[in-house]
PDB file of C-alpha atoms and ligand atoms in Angstrom:
ATOM      1  CA  UNK E  20      33.343 191.304   4.161  1.00 92.00           C
ATOM      2  CA  UNK E  21      37.115 191.703   4.350  1.00 95.00           C
ATOM      3  CA  UNK E  22      39.264 188.620   4.192  1.00 95.00           C
ATOM      4  CA  UNK E  23      42.809 187.521   3.514  1.00 96.00           C
ATOM      5  CA  UNK E  24      43.887 184.291   1.880  1.00 95.00           C
ATOM      6  CA  UNK E  25      47.318 182.999   2.832  1.00 95.00           C
ATOM      7  CA  UNK E  26      49.019 179.919   1.517  1.00 95.00           C
ATOM      8  CA  UNK E  27      52.072 178.702  -0.353  1.00 95.00           C
ATOM      9  CA  UNK E  28      52.307 179.151  -4.115  1.00 92.00           C
ATOM     10  CA  UNK E  29      50.081 176.544  -5.738  1.00 88.00           C
ATOM     11  CA  UNK E  30      47.780 176.174  -2.736  1.00 91.00           C
ATOM     12  CA  UNK E  31      44.951 177.392  -4.963  1.00 86.00           C
ATOM     13  CA  UNK E  32      44.507 180.903  -3.599  1.00 89.00           C
ATOM     14  CA  UNK E  33      43.377 182.206  -6.977  1.00 86.00           C
ATOM     15  CA  UNK E  34      40.862 179.405  -7.512  1.00 83.00           C
ATOM     16  CA  UNK E  35      39.392 179.643  -4.007  1.00 88.00           C
ATOM     17  CA  UNK E  36      39.298 183.429  -4.290  1.00 88.00           C
ATOM     18  CA  UNK E  37      37.330 183.273  -7.528  1.00 84.00           C
ATOM     19  CA  UNK E  38      34.637 181.115  -5.871  1.00 86.00           C
ATOM     20  CA  UNK E  39      34.407 183.500  -2.923  1.00 88.00           C
ATOM     21  CA  UNK E  40      34.268 186.737  -4.905  1.00 85.00           C
ATOM     22  CA  UNK E  41      31.527 185.289  -7.099  1.00 85.00           C
ATOM     23  CA  UNK E  42      29.377 184.298  -4.137  1.00 87.00           C
ATOM     24  CA  UNK E  43      29.950 187.377  -1.957  1.00 88.00           C
ATOM     25  CA  UNK E  44      30.512 190.002  -4.672  1.00 87.00           C
ATOM     26  CA  UNK E  45      33.644 191.365  -3.030  1.00 91.00           C
ATOM     27  CA  UNK E  46      36.635 192.721  -4.949  1.00 92.00           C
ATOM     28  CA  UNK E  47      39.212 189.995  -5.568  1.00 93.00           C
ATOM     29  CA  UNK E  48      42.552 191.745  -5.191  1.00 95.00           C
ATOM     30  CA  UNK E  49      45.535 189.647  -6.242  1.00 94.00           C
ATOM     31  CA  UNK E  50      48.915 191.336  -5.915  1.00 96.00           C
ATOM     32  CA  UNK E  51      50.408 188.780  -8.315  1.00 93.00           C
ATOM     33  CA  UNK E  52      47.797 189.658 -10.971  1.00 92.00           C
ATOM     34  CA  UNK E  53      48.297 193.403 -10.479  1.00 95.00           C
ATOM     35  CA  UNK E  54      52.069 192.998 -10.749  1.00 96.00           C
ATOM     36  CA  UNK E  55      51.820 190.838 -13.885  1.00 93.00           C
ATOM     37  CA  UNK E  56      49.512 193.445 -15.439  1.00 93.00           C
ATOM     38  CA  UNK E  57      52.128 196.115 -14.668  1.00 96.00           C
ATOM     39  CA  UNK E  58      54.828 193.951 -16.243  1.00 95.00           C
ATOM     40  CA  UNK E  59      52.705 193.500 -19.391  1.00 92.00           C
ATOM     41  CA  UNK E  60      51.967 197.170 -19.770  1.00 96.00           C
ATOM     42  CA  UNK E  61      55.573 198.132 -18.984  1.00 97.00           C
ATOM     43  CA  UNK E  62      54.954 200.534 -16.092  1.00 97.00           C
ATOM     44  CA  UNK E  63      57.798 201.691 -13.844  1.00 96.00           C
ATOM     45  CA  UNK E  64      56.520 199.338 -11.119  1.00 96.00           C
ATOM     46  CA  UNK E  65      56.349 196.468 -13.608  1.00 96.00           C
ATOM     47  CA  UNK E  66      59.925 197.025 -14.775  1.00 96.00           C
ATOM     48  CA  UNK E  67      61.128 197.151 -11.198  1.00 96.00           C
ATOM     49  CA  UNK E  68      59.155 194.070 -10.103  1.00 96.00           C
ATOM     50  CA  UNK E  69      59.879 191.766 -13.021  1.00 95.00           C
ATOM     51  CA  UNK E  70      63.361 190.651 -12.043  1.00 93.00           C
ATOM     52  CA  UNK E  71      62.202 189.631  -8.581  1.00 95.00           C
ATOM     53  CA  UNK E  72      59.149 187.825  -9.902  1.00 94.00           C
ATOM     54  CA  UNK E  73      61.146 185.895 -12.508  1.00 91.00           C
ATOM     55  CA  UNK E  74      63.552 184.766  -9.798  1.00 90.00           C
ATOM     56  CA  UNK E  75      60.740 183.716  -7.465  1.00 90.00           C
ATOM     57  CA  UNK E  76      61.760 186.347  -4.911  1.00 93.00           C
ATOM     58  CA  UNK E  77      59.531 188.931  -3.277  1.00 96.00           C
ATOM     59  CA  UNK E  78      59.117 192.448  -4.609  1.00 97.00           C
ATOM     60  CA  UNK E  79      60.192 195.136  -2.082  1.00 97.00           C
ATOM     61  CA  UNK E  80      57.699 195.776   0.719  1.00 97.00           C
ATOM     62  CA  UNK E  81      57.656 199.535   0.061  1.00 96.00           C
ATOM     63  CA  UNK E  82      56.550 199.064  -3.573  1.00 96.00           C
ATOM     64  CA  UNK E  83      53.863 196.553  -2.627  1.00 97.00           C
ATOM     65  CA  UNK E  84      52.553 198.656   0.252  1.00 97.00           C
ATOM     66  CA  UNK E  85      52.246 201.787  -1.942  1.00 95.00           C
ATOM     67  CA  UNK E  86      50.516 199.743  -4.623  1.00 96.00           C
ATOM     68  CA  UNK E  87      48.030 198.305  -2.118  1.00 96.00           C
ATOM     69  CA  UNK E  88      47.345 201.633  -0.460  1.00 95.00           C
ATOM     70  CA  UNK E  89      46.179 202.842  -3.864  1.00 94.00           C
ATOM     71  CA  UNK E  90      44.229 199.697  -4.679  1.00 96.00           C
ATOM     72  CA  UNK E  91      42.347 199.528  -1.364  1.00 94.00           C
ATOM     73  CA  UNK E  92      41.280 203.143  -1.853  1.00 92.00           C
ATOM     74  CA  UNK E  93      39.474 202.357  -5.121  1.00 94.00           C
ATOM     75  CA  UNK E  94      35.693 202.401  -5.269  1.00 92.00           C
ATOM     76  CA  UNK E  95      35.117 198.651  -5.691  1.00 91.00           C
ATOM     77  CA  UNK E  96      36.995 197.884  -2.476  1.00 91.00           C
ATOM     78  CA  UNK E  97      34.537 199.938  -0.420  1.00 86.00           C
ATOM     79  CA  UNK E  98      31.993 197.132  -0.146  1.00 85.00           C
ATOM     80  CA  UNK E  99      34.604 194.595   0.903  1.00 91.00           C
ATOM     81  CA  UNK E 100      37.612 192.760  -0.456  1.00 94.00           C
ATOM     82  CA  UNK E 101      39.461 189.530  -0.530  1.00 94.00           C
ATOM     83  CA  UNK E 102      43.222 189.824  -0.575  1.00 96.00           C
ATOM     84  CA  UNK E 103      45.096 187.105  -2.444  1.00 95.00           C
ATOM     85  CA  UNK E 104      48.900 187.296  -2.169  1.00 95.00           C
ATOM     86  CA  UNK E 105      49.003 190.181   0.292  1.00 97.00           C
ATOM     87  CA  UNK E 106      50.241 190.551   2.968  1.00 98.00           C
ATOM     88  CA  UNK E 107      53.205 188.290   2.378  1.00 97.00           C
ATOM     89  CA  UNK E 108      55.641 189.521   5.034  1.00 97.00           C
ATOM     90  CA  UNK E 109      55.172 190.663   8.606  1.00 96.00           C
ATOM     91  CA  UNK E 110      56.096 194.214   7.515  1.00 97.00           C
ATOM     92  CA  UNK E 111      53.266 194.118   4.958  1.00 98.00           C
ATOM     93  CA  UNK E 112      50.826 192.807   7.572  1.00 97.00           C
ATOM     94  CA  UNK E 113      51.761 195.652   9.901  1.00 97.00           C
ATOM     95  CA  UNK E 114      51.321 198.195   7.110  1.00 97.00           C
ATOM     96  CA  UNK E 115      47.927 196.719   6.249  1.00 97.00           C
ATOM     97  CA  UNK E 116      46.880 196.903   9.846  1.00 96.00           C
ATOM     98  CA  UNK E 117      47.710 200.647  10.028  1.00 96.00           C
ATOM     99  CA  UNK E 118      45.983 201.243   6.712  1.00 94.00           C
ATOM    100  CA  UNK E 119      42.801 199.540   7.933  1.00 94.00           C
ATOM    101  CA  UNK E 120      42.960 201.492  11.186  1.00 94.00           C
ATOM    102  CA  UNK E 121      43.148 204.744   9.199  1.00 92.00           C
ATOM    103  CA  UNK E 122      40.059 203.697   7.257  1.00 90.00           C
ATOM    104  CA  UNK E 123      38.300 202.430  10.430  1.00 92.00           C
ATOM    105  CA  UNK E 124      37.933 198.969   8.928  1.00 92.00           C
ATOM    106  CA  UNK E 125      38.624 195.554  10.360  1.00 92.00           C
ATOM    107  CA  UNK E 126      39.285 192.107   8.932  1.00 94.00           C
ATOM    108  CA  UNK E 127      36.658 189.378   9.232  1.00 93.00           C
ATOM    109  CA  UNK E 128      38.885 186.381   8.623  1.00 94.00           C
ATOM    110  CA  UNK E 129      42.299 185.178   7.538  1.00 96.00           C
ATOM    111  CA  UNK E 130      42.095 181.857   5.741  1.00 94.00           C
ATOM    112  CA  UNK E 131      45.220 179.727   5.630  1.00 95.00           C
ATOM    113  CA  UNK E 132      45.400 177.146   2.839  1.00 94.00           C
ATOM    114  CA  UNK E 133      47.585 174.269   3.991  1.00 94.00           C
ATOM    115  CA  UNK E 134      49.312 171.913   1.589  1.00 93.00           C
ATOM    116  CA  UNK E 135      52.565 169.922   1.478  1.00 94.00           C
ATOM    117  CA  UNK E 136      55.471 171.260  -0.586  1.00 93.00           C
ATOM    118  CA  UNK E 137      55.639 168.204  -2.842  1.00 91.00           C
ATOM    119  CA  UNK E 138      51.960 168.531  -3.755  1.00 91.00           C
ATOM    120  CA  UNK E 139      52.624 172.154  -4.708  1.00 91.00           C
ATOM    121  CA  UNK E 140      55.489 171.265  -7.035  1.00 92.00           C
ATOM    122  CA  UNK E 141      53.299 168.727  -8.827  1.00 89.00           C
ATOM    123  CA  UNK E 142      50.426 171.171  -9.189  1.00 87.00           C
ATOM    124  CA  UNK E 143      52.421 174.160 -10.367  1.00 90.00           C
ATOM    125  CA  UNK E 144      54.424 172.289 -12.993  1.00 92.00           C
ATOM    126  CA  UNK E 145      51.106 171.398 -14.664  1.00 93.00           C
ATOM    127  CA  UNK E 146      49.404 174.773 -14.045  1.00 91.00           C
ATOM    128  CA  UNK E 147      48.484 176.956 -17.019  1.00 95.00           C
ATOM    129  CA  UNK E 148      46.824 180.377 -16.968  1.00 94.00           C
ATOM    130  CA  UNK E 149      44.909 182.515 -19.422  1.00 95.00           C
ATOM    131  CA  UNK E 150      47.102 185.443 -20.403  1.00 91.00           C
ATOM    132  CA  UNK E 151      44.090 187.738 -20.812  1.00 91.00           C
ATOM    133  CA  UNK E 152      41.567 186.952 -18.057  1.00 91.00           C
ATOM    134  CA  UNK E 153      43.693 185.005 -15.563  1.00 88.00           C
ATOM    135  CA  UNK E 154      41.489 181.848 -15.610  1.00 90.00           C
ATOM    136  CA  UNK E 155      43.429 178.907 -14.182  1.00 90.00           C
ATOM    137  CA  UNK E 156      43.843 175.516 -15.884  1.00 93.00           C
ATOM    138  CA  UNK E 157      45.798 172.330 -15.288  1.00 92.00           C
ATOM    139  CA  UNK E 158      47.213 170.151 -18.062  1.00 93.00           C
ATOM    140  CA  UNK E 159      46.163 167.016 -16.162  1.00 90.00           C
ATOM    141  CA  UNK E 160      43.154 167.851 -14.018  1.00 89.00           C
ATOM    142  CA  UNK E 161      41.495 170.686 -15.904  1.00 92.00           C
ATOM    143  CA  UNK E 162      42.746 171.352 -19.431  1.00 96.00           C
ATOM    144  CA  UNK E 163      40.980 174.002 -21.541  1.00 97.00           C
ATOM    145  CA  UNK E 164      38.480 172.492 -24.041  1.00 97.00           C
ATOM    146  CA  UNK E 165      40.609 173.576 -27.000  1.00 97.00           C
ATOM    147  CA  UNK E 166      44.371 173.260 -26.624  1.00 95.00           C
ATOM    148  CA  UNK E 167      45.934 176.587 -25.558  1.00 96.00           C
ATOM    149  CA  UNK E 168      42.650 178.544 -25.775  1.00 97.00           C
ATOM    150  CA  UNK E 169      40.787 179.940 -22.760  1.00 97.00           C
ATOM    151  CA  UNK E 170      37.233 178.552 -22.295  1.00 97.00           C
ATOM    152  CA  UNK E 171      36.122 181.822 -20.716  1.00 96.00           C
ATOM    153  CA  UNK E 172      37.475 184.477 -23.063  1.00 97.00           C
ATOM    154  CA  UNK E 173      39.326 182.847 -25.978  1.00 97.00           C
ATOM    155  CA  UNK E 174      42.675 184.246 -24.762  1.00 97.00           C
ATOM    156  CA  UNK E 175      45.961 182.345 -24.989  1.00 97.00           C
ATOM    157  CA  UNK E 176      46.515 179.795 -22.219  1.00 97.00           C
ATOM    158  CA  UNK E 177      50.189 179.806 -21.237  1.00 95.00           C
ATOM    159  CA  UNK E 178      52.634 178.644 -18.555  1.00 93.00           C
ATOM    160  CA  UNK E 179      53.792 181.379 -16.182  1.00 88.00           C
ATOM    161  CA  UNK E 180      57.543 182.056 -16.355  1.00 86.00           C
ATOM    162  CA  UNK E 181      57.795 181.363 -12.641  1.00 87.00           C
ATOM    163  CA  UNK E 182      56.034 177.968 -12.832  1.00 90.00           C
ATOM    164  CA  UNK E 183      59.310 176.203 -13.696  1.00 89.00           C
ATOM    165  CA  UNK E 184      60.470 173.667 -11.122  1.00 90.00           C
ATOM    166  CA  UNK E 185      63.610 175.517  -9.948  1.00 90.00           C
ATOM    167  CA  UNK E 186      61.658 178.745  -9.511  1.00 91.00           C
ATOM    168  CA  UNK E 187      58.811 176.901  -7.772  1.00 92.00           C
ATOM    169  CA  UNK E 188      61.290 175.530  -5.204  1.00 94.00           C
ATOM    170  CA  UNK E 189      62.674 179.009  -4.637  1.00 93.00           C
ATOM    171  CA  UNK E 190      59.121 180.419  -4.150  1.00 93.00           C
ATOM    172  CA  UNK E 191      58.442 177.702  -1.558  1.00 95.00           C
ATOM    173  CA  UNK E 192      61.626 178.633   0.328  1.00 95.00           C
ATOM    174  CA  UNK E 193      60.578 182.270   0.295  1.00 94.00           C
ATOM    175  CA  UNK E 194      57.112 181.295   1.528  1.00 96.00           C
ATOM    176  CA  UNK E 195      58.477 179.364   4.502  1.00 96.00           C
ATOM    177  CA  UNK E 196      60.973 182.092   5.389  1.00 97.00           C
ATOM    178  CA  UNK E 197      58.908 185.250   4.805  1.00 96.00           C
ATOM    179  CA  UNK E 198      55.209 184.421   4.745  1.00 95.00           C
ATOM    180  CA  UNK E 199      54.770 181.511   7.164  1.00 94.00           C
ATOM    181  CA  UNK E 200      55.512 183.852  10.129  1.00 95.00           C
ATOM    182  CA  UNK E 201      52.189 185.546   9.323  1.00 95.00           C
ATOM    183  CA  UNK E 202      50.415 182.465  10.625  1.00 96.00           C
ATOM    184  CA  UNK E 203      51.583 183.271  14.154  1.00 94.00           C
ATOM    185  CA  UNK E 204      50.872 186.927  13.616  1.00 95.00           C
ATOM    186  CA  UNK E 205      47.228 186.319  12.691  1.00 96.00           C
ATOM    187  CA  UNK E 206      46.757 183.418  15.082  1.00 95.00           C
ATOM    188  CA  UNK E 207      47.256 185.951  17.871  1.00 94.00           C
ATOM    189  CA  UNK E 208      44.388 188.072  16.516  1.00 92.00           C
ATOM    190  CA  UNK E 209      42.007 185.103  16.783  1.00 92.00           C
ATOM    191  CA  UNK E 210      40.667 185.348  13.207  1.00 93.00           C
ATOM    192  CA  UNK E 211      42.832 182.674  11.557  1.00 95.00           C
ATOM    193  CA  UNK E 212      41.048 179.682   9.974  1.00 94.00           C
ATOM    194  CA  UNK E 213      42.940 176.710   8.545  1.00 94.00           C
ATOM    195  CA  UNK E 214      41.708 174.702   5.611  1.00 92.00           C
ATOM    196  CA  UNK E 215      43.113 171.691   3.799  1.00 91.00           C
ATOM    197  CA  UNK E 216      44.107 172.970   0.370  1.00 89.00           C
ATOM    198  CA  UNK E 217      44.435 169.482  -1.083  1.00 85.00           C
ATOM    199  CA  UNK E 218      40.657 169.090  -0.694  1.00 77.00           C
ATOM    200  CA  UNK E 219      37.749 170.523  -2.728  1.00 74.00           C
ATOM    201  CA  UNK E 220      38.134 173.666  -4.852  1.00 74.00           C
ATOM    202  CA  UNK E 221      35.532 175.515  -2.795  1.00 80.00           C
ATOM    203  CA  UNK E 222      36.841 174.627   0.683  1.00 82.00           C
ATOM    204  CA  UNK E 223      37.594 178.273   1.511  1.00 82.00           C
ATOM    205  CA  UNK E 224      34.105 179.308   0.415  1.00 83.00           C
ATOM    206  CA  UNK E 225      32.544 176.618   2.638  1.00 83.00           C
ATOM    207  CA  UNK E 226      34.681 177.763   5.547  1.00 84.00           C
ATOM    208  CA  UNK E 227      33.459 181.341   5.084  1.00 83.00           C
ATOM    209  CA  UNK E 228      29.837 180.274   4.751  1.00 84.00           C
ATOM    210  CA  UNK E 229      30.229 178.613   8.127  1.00 84.00           C
ATOM    211  CA  UNK E 230      31.768 181.775   9.602  1.00 80.00           C
ATOM    212  CA  UNK E 231      29.182 184.153   8.175  1.00 77.00           C
ATOM    213  CA  UNK E 232      26.188 181.989   9.048  1.00 76.00           C
TER     214      UNK E 232
HETATM  215  P1  ADP X 327      52.199 182.554  -6.102  1.00 77.70           P
HETATM  216  O1  ADP X 327      51.386 182.731  -4.867  1.00 77.70           O
HETATM  217  O2  ADP X 327      51.702 181.465  -6.961  1.00 77.70           O
HETATM  218  O3  ADP X 327      53.684 182.483  -5.842  1.00 77.70           O
HETATM  219  P2  ADP X 327      51.534 185.262  -7.063  1.00 77.70           P
HETATM  220  O4  ADP X 327      50.855 185.391  -8.356  1.00 77.70           O
HETATM  221  O5  ADP X 327      50.780 185.577  -5.818  1.00 77.70           O
HETATM  222  O6  ADP X 327      52.118 183.791  -7.051  1.00 77.70           O
HETATM  223  O7  ADP X 327      52.877 186.160  -7.059  1.00 77.70           O
HETATM  224  C1  ADP X 327      53.826 186.079  -8.089  1.00 77.70           C
HETATM  225  C2  ADP X 327      55.059 186.881  -7.720  1.00 77.70           C
HETATM  226  O8  ADP X 327      54.705 188.259  -7.531  1.00 77.70           O
HETATM  227  C3  ADP X 327      55.728 186.485  -6.409  1.00 77.70           C
HETATM  228  O9  ADP X 327      56.622 185.405  -6.579  1.00 77.70           O
HETATM  229  C4  ADP X 327      56.441 187.788  -6.014  1.00 77.70           C
HETATM  230  O10 ADP X 327      57.602 187.989  -6.775  1.00 77.70           O
HETATM  231  C5  ADP X 327      55.446 188.834  -6.453  1.00 77.70           C
HETATM  232  N1  ADP X 327      54.494 189.192  -5.362  1.00 77.70           N
HETATM  233  C6  ADP X 327      53.150 188.985  -5.340  1.00 77.70           C
HETATM  234  N2  ADP X 327      52.599 189.442  -4.214  1.00 77.70           N
HETATM  235  C7  ADP X 327      53.622 189.951  -3.483  1.00 77.70           C
HETATM  236  C8  ADP X 327      53.725 190.581  -2.206  1.00 77.70           C
HETATM  237  N3  ADP X 327      52.628 190.764  -1.421  1.00 77.70           N
HETATM  238  N4  ADP X 327      54.946 190.980  -1.773  1.00 77.70           N
HETATM  239  C9  ADP X 327      56.048 190.810  -2.524  1.00 77.70           C
HETATM  240  N5  ADP X 327      56.031 190.239  -3.729  1.00 77.70           N
HETATM  241  C10 ADP X 327      54.839 189.817  -4.221  1.00 77.70           C
HETATM  242 ZN1   ZN X 328      40.619 183.905 -20.447  1.00 77.70          ZN
END
């Protein structure tokens, strides 16, 4: 199974993706997670990407496309993948399409998570993440059992630098300008599915179960 999740920041792509990759055993490939890992380990890509990420802007298409060409070639992606945070521009979608053609693969579905901007701001201001395993928490709806400690791995639960309100608003602007055009792009291919991201945490999984049945 090969699927793409699209949605504004805070739509819950990471949470929905985790439910799907558990059920279908496909590689969960999050460009945001890969970039943050590169920032942490201080790679050339990480150093280059950090300033854009901190500002809530997009990292250059060419860097992202090279990174994803490598990632999609890895062994665990052979049996299928779920892309979370990629493609994010029409140029990236076109590059992905050529890449899949080269590998003689096709996409099964593109799932669009829809949610209002104001709901996103509320969610992201209270979002916290585990700095080691990436588990997602919320100070209101889903706090870790022990303050600041990940339930899954014991790692430190922190606020992402880009989950500050001014940066959140900038990320939303970037989403509407750069990523929303992908909706039209994939609508034309006939594989776009829309789900209400303000609903249950496993809505995307349910949508896929319906598709695969
Ligand atoms: P969110 O969807 O919550 O904004 P992500 O974790 O997906 O966050 O991405 C964090 C940041 O990483 C983005 O704001 C952007 O700077 C960068 N990024 C992630 N994926 C891409 C991409 N496909 N193209 C360009 N930049 C990206
Ligand atoms: Zn953890």
